[in-house]
Coordinates of C-alpha atoms and ligand atoms in Angstrom, one line a residue:
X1270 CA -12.9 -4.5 -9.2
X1271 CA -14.6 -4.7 -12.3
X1272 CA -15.8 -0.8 -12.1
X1273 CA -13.3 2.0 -12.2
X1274 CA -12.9 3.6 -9.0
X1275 CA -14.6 7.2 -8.9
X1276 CA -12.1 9.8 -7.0
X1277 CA -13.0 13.1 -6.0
X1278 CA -10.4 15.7 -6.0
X1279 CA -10.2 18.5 -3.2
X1280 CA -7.5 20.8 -4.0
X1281 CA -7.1 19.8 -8.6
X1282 CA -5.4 23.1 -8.9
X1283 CA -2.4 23.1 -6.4
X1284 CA 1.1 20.9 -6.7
X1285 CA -0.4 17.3 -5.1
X1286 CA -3.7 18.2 -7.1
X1287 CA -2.0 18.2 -10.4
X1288 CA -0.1 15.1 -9.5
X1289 CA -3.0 13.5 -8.8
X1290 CA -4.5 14.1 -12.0
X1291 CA -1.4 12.9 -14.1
X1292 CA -1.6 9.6 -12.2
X1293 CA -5.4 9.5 -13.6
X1294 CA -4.9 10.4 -16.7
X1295 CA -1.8 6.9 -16.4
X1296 CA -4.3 4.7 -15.2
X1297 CA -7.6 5.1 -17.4
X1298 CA -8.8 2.0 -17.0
X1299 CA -8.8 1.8 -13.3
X1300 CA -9.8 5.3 -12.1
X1301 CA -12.5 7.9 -13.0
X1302 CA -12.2 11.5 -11.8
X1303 CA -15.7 12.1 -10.5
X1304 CA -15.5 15.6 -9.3
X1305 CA -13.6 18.5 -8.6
X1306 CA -12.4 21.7 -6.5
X1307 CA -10.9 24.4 -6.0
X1308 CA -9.7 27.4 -3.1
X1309 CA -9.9 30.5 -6.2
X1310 CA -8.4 29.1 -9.2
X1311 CA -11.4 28.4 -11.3
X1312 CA -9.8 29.1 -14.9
X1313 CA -7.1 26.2 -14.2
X1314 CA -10.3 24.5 -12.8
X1315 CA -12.5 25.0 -15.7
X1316 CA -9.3 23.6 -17.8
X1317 CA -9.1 20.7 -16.0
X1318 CA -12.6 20.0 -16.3
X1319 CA -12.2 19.8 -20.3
X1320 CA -9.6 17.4 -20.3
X1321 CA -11.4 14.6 -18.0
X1322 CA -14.5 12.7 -19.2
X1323 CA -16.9 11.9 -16.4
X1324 CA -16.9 14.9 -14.1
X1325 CA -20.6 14.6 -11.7
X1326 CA -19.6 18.4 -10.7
X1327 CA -16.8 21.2 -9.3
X1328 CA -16.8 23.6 -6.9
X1329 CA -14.9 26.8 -6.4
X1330 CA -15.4 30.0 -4.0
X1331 CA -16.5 32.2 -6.4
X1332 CA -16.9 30.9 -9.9
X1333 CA -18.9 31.9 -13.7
X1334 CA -21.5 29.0 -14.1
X1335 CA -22.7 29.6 -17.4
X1336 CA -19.5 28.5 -19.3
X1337 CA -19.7 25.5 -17.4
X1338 CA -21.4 22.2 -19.0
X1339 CA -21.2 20.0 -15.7
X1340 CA -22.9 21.5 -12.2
X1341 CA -20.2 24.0 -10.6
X1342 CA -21.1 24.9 -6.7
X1343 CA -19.9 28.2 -5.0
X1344 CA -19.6 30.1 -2.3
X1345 CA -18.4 29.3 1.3
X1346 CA -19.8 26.0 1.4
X1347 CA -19.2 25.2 -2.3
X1348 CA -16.9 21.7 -1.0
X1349 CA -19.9 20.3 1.3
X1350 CA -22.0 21.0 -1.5
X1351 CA -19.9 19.2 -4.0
X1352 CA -19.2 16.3 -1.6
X1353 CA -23.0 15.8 -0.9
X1354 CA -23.8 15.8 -4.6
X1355 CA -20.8 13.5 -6.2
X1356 CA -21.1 10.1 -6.2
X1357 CA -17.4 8.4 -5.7
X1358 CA -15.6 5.6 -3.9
X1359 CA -12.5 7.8 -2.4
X1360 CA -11.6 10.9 -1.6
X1361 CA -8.0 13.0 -2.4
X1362 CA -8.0 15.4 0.4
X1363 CA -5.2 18.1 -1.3
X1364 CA -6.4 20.9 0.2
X1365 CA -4.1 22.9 2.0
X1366 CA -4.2 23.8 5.7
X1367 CA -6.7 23.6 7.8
X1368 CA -9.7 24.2 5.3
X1369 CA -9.4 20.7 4.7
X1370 CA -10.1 19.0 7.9
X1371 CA -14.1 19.5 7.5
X1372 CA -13.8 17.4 3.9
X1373 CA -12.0 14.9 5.8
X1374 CA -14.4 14.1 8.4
X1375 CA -17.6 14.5 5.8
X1376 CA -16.2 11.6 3.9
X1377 CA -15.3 9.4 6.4
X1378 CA -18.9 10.6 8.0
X1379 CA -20.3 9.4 4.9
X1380 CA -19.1 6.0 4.7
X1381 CA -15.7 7.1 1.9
X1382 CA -12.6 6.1 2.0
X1383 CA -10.0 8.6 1.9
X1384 CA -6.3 8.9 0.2
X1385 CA -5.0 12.0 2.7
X1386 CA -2.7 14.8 1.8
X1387 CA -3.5 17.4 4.0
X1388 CA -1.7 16.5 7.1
X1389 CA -3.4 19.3 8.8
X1390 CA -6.6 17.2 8.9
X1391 CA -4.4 15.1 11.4
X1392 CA -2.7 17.5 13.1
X1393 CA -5.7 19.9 14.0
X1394 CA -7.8 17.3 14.4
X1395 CA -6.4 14.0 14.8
X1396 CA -8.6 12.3 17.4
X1397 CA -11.8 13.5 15.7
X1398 CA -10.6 11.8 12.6
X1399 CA -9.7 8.7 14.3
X1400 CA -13.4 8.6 16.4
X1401 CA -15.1 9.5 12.9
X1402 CA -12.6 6.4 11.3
X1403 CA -13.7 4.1 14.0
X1404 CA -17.2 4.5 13.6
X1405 CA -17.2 4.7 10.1
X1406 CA -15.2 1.4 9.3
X1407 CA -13.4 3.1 6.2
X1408 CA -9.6 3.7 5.5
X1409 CA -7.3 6.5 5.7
X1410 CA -4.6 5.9 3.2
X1411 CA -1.3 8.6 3.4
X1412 CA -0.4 10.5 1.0
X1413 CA 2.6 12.1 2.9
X1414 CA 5.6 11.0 1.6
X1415 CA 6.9 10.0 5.1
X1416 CA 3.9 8.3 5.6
X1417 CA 3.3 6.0 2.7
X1418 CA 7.0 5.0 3.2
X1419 CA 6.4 3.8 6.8
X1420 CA 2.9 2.2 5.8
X1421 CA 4.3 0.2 3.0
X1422 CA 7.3 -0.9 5.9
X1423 CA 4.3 -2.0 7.9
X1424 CA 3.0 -4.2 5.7
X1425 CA 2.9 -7.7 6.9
X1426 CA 3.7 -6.9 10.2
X1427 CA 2.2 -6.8 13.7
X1428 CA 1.4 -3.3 15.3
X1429 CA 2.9 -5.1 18.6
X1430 CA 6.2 -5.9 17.1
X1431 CA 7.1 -2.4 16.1
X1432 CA 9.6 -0.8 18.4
X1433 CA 9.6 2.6 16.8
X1434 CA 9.3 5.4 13.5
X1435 CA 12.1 6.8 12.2
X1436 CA 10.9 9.8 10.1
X1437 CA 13.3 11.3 7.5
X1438 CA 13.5 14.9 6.3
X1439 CA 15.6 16.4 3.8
X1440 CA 16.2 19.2 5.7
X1441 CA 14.9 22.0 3.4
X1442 CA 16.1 25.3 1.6
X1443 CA 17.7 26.2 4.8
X1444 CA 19.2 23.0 5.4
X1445 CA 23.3 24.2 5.1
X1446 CA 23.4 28.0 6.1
X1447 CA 24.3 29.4 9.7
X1448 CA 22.0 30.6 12.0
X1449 CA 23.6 34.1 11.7
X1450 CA 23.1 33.7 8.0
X1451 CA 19.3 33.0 8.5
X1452 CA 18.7 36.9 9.8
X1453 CA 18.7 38.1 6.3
X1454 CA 17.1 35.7 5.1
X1455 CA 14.3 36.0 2.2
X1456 CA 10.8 34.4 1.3
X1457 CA 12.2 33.7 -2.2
X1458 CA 15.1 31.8 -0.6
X1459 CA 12.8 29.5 1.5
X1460 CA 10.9 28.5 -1.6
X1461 CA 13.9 27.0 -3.6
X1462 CA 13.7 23.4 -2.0
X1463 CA 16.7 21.7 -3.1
X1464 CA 14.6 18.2 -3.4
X1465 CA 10.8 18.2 -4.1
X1466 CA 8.7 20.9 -5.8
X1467 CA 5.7 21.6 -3.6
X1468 CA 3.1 24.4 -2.9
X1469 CA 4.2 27.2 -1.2
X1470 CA 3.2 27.0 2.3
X1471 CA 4.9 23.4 2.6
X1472 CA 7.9 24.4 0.9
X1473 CA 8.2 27.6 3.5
X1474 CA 7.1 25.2 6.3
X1475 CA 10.2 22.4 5.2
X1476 CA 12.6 25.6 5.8
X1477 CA 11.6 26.3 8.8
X1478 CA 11.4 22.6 10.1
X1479 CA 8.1 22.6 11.2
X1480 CA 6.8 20.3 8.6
X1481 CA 8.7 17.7 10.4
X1482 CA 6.8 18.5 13.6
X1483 CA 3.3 18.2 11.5
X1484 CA 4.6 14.8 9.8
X1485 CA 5.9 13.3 13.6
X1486 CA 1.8 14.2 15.0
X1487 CA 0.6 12.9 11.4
X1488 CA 2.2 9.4 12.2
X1489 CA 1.0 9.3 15.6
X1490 CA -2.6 9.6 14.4
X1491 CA -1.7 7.5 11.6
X1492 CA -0.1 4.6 13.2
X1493 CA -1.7 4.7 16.5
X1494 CA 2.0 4.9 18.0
X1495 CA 3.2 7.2 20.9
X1496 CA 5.1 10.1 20.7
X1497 CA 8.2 8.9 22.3
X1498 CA 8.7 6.6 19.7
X1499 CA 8.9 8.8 16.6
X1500 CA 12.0 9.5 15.9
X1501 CA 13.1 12.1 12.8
X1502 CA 16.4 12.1 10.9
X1503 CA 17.8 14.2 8.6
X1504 CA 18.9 12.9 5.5
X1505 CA 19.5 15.4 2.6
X1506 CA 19.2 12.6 -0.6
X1507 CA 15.7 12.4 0.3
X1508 CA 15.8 8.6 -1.2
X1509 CA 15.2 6.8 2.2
X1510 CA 11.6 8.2 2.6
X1511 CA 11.3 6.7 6.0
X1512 CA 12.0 4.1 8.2
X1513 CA 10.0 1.6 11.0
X1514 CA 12.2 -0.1 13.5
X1515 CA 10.9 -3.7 14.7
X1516 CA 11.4 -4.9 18.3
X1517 CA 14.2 -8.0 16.9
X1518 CA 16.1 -4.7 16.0
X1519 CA 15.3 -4.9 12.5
X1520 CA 14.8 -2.1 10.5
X1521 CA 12.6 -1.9 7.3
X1522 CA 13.5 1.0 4.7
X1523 CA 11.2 2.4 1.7
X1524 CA 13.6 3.8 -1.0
X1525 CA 12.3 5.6 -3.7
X1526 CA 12.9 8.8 -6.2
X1527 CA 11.2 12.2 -5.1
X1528 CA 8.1 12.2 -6.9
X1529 CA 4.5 12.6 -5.3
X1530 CA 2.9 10.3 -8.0
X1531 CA 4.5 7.1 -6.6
X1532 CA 2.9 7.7 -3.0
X1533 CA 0.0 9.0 -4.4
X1534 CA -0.5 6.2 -6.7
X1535 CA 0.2 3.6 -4.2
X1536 CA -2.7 5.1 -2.2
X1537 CA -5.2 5.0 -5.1
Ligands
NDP2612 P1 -0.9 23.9 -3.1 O1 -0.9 25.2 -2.5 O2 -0.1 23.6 -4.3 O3 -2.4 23.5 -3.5 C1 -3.5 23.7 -2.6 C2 -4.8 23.4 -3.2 O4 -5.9 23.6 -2.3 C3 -5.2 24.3 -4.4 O5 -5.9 23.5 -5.4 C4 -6.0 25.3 -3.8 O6 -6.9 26.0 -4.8 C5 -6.8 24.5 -2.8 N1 -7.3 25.3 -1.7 C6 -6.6 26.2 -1.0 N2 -7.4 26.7 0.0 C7 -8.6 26.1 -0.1 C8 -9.9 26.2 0.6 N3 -10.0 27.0 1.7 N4 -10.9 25.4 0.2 C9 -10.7 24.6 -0.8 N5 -9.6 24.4 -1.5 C10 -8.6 25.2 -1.2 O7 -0.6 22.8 -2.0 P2 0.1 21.4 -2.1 O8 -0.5 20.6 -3.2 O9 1.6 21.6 -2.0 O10 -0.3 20.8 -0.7 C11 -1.6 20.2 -0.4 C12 -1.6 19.4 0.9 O11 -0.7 18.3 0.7 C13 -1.0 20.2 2.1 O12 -1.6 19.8 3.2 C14 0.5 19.8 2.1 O13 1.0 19.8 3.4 C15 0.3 18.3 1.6 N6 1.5 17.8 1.0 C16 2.0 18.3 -0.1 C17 3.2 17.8 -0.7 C18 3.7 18.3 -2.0 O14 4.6 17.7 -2.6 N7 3.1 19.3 -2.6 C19 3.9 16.6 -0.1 C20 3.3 16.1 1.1 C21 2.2 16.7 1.6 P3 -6.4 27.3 -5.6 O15 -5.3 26.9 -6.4 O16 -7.6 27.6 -6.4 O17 -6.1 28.3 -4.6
MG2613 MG1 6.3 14.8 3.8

């Protein structure tokens, strides 16, 4: 491509956000950050925004436009009305929760690419993404870690020769304590992931295991591959991100350290 690709940033602020932005700030010469948002944060937004050259325009719920030298939207609507005014080639969907499903669909709608993190676009509304994918003709890249593991197994392959998914998960803050021990149990304790620093309400959600249920619908959407043949494993080194078992009985690994750039870099 002889242009840099322009990426628009839902979600700058958080823990994939800021990721994001360091792999920009690697790869100058290939990426541009075109515009960007945030849920309430708009001092770390405004910051950001100063240390990118250019930024079409950001959006925040409630934000003070006059400091600001590039268009900043607000209010309810501020990411539809960011999304309708940037021009960019893909989307980074980092919102979190269910928020970002709409962003997801309005790109796709719109004839973008996307590089997904917010699994809950998948989970809430999986077949509405895949009908708005079909019609659109654009790409859905993962950003999961899971995920991009098992897409980078796939590569080369044949969706008909895959037998099934093996999903790995490092088990979370809770991974070694009883169940009698979990009665006591505090927020502050959830949060201390012993392998990946995350946002809050993914590190809480590893604890509790249902992450692993999000990720397991994610890769059905994903993959386009039933149910019954997603499997999950625990594995607590989290270096074995996931696996894809073939129908010859071969399995294909991804092995990597536990850093969110390499994933989301390999989307970009
Ligand atoms: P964080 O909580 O760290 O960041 C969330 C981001 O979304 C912040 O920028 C926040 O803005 C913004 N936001 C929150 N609510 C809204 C809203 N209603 N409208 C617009 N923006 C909003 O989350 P993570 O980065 O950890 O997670 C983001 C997504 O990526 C989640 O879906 C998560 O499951 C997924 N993911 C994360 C991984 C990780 O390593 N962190 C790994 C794999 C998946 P503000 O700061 O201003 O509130
Ligand atoms: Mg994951």
């Amino acid at each position: 491509m002889n242009r840099k690709k322009r990426v628009l940033l839902l979600g700058a602020t958080g823990s994939i956000g800021r990721q994001t932005l360091d792999v920009l700030k690697r790869h100058p010469d290939e990426f541009e950050l075109a515009g960007i948002s945030a849920g309430h944060n708009e001092e770390a937004l405004h910051e950001i925004a100063g240390e990118f050259d250019g930024i079409q325009a950001a959006s925040v719920l409630e934000g003070n436009e006059s400091r600001w030298t590039v268009p900043l939207f607000t209010g309810p609507d501020h990411v539809q009305k960011l999304m309708d005014a940037v021009n960019y080639d893909i989307l980074v969907n980092a919102v979190v929760g269910f928020a970002g499903l709409a962003p997801t669909l309005r790109a796709l709608e719109t004839g973008h690419d996307v590089a997904l993190a917010n699994k809950e676009s998948l989970v809430a509304g999986g077949q509405l993404v895949k009908k708005a994918l079909a019609a659109s003709g654009k790409k859905l890249y993962p950003i999961d870690s899971e995920h991009s593991a098992i897409w980078q197994c796939l590569q080369g392959s044949r969706q008909k020769d895959v037998n099934r998914l093996i999903i790995t998960a490092s088990g979370g803050s809770f991974r070694d304590r009883t169940r009698q021990s979990l009665e006591n149990a505090t927020p502050q304790e959830a949060l201390k992931h012993p392998n990946w620093a995350m946002g809050r309400r993914i590190t809480i959600d590893s604890a509790t295991m249902v992450n692993k249920g999000f990720e397991v619908i994610e890769a059905h959407y994903l993959f386009d591959i039933p149910f019954d043949r997603i499997e999950t494993v625990l594995h607590p080194q989290s270096i074995v991100h996931s696996m894809v078992e073939f129908q010859d009985g071969a399995v294909m690994a991804q092995l990597g350290s536990a850093d969110m750039r390499l994933p989301i870099q390999y989307a970009l």
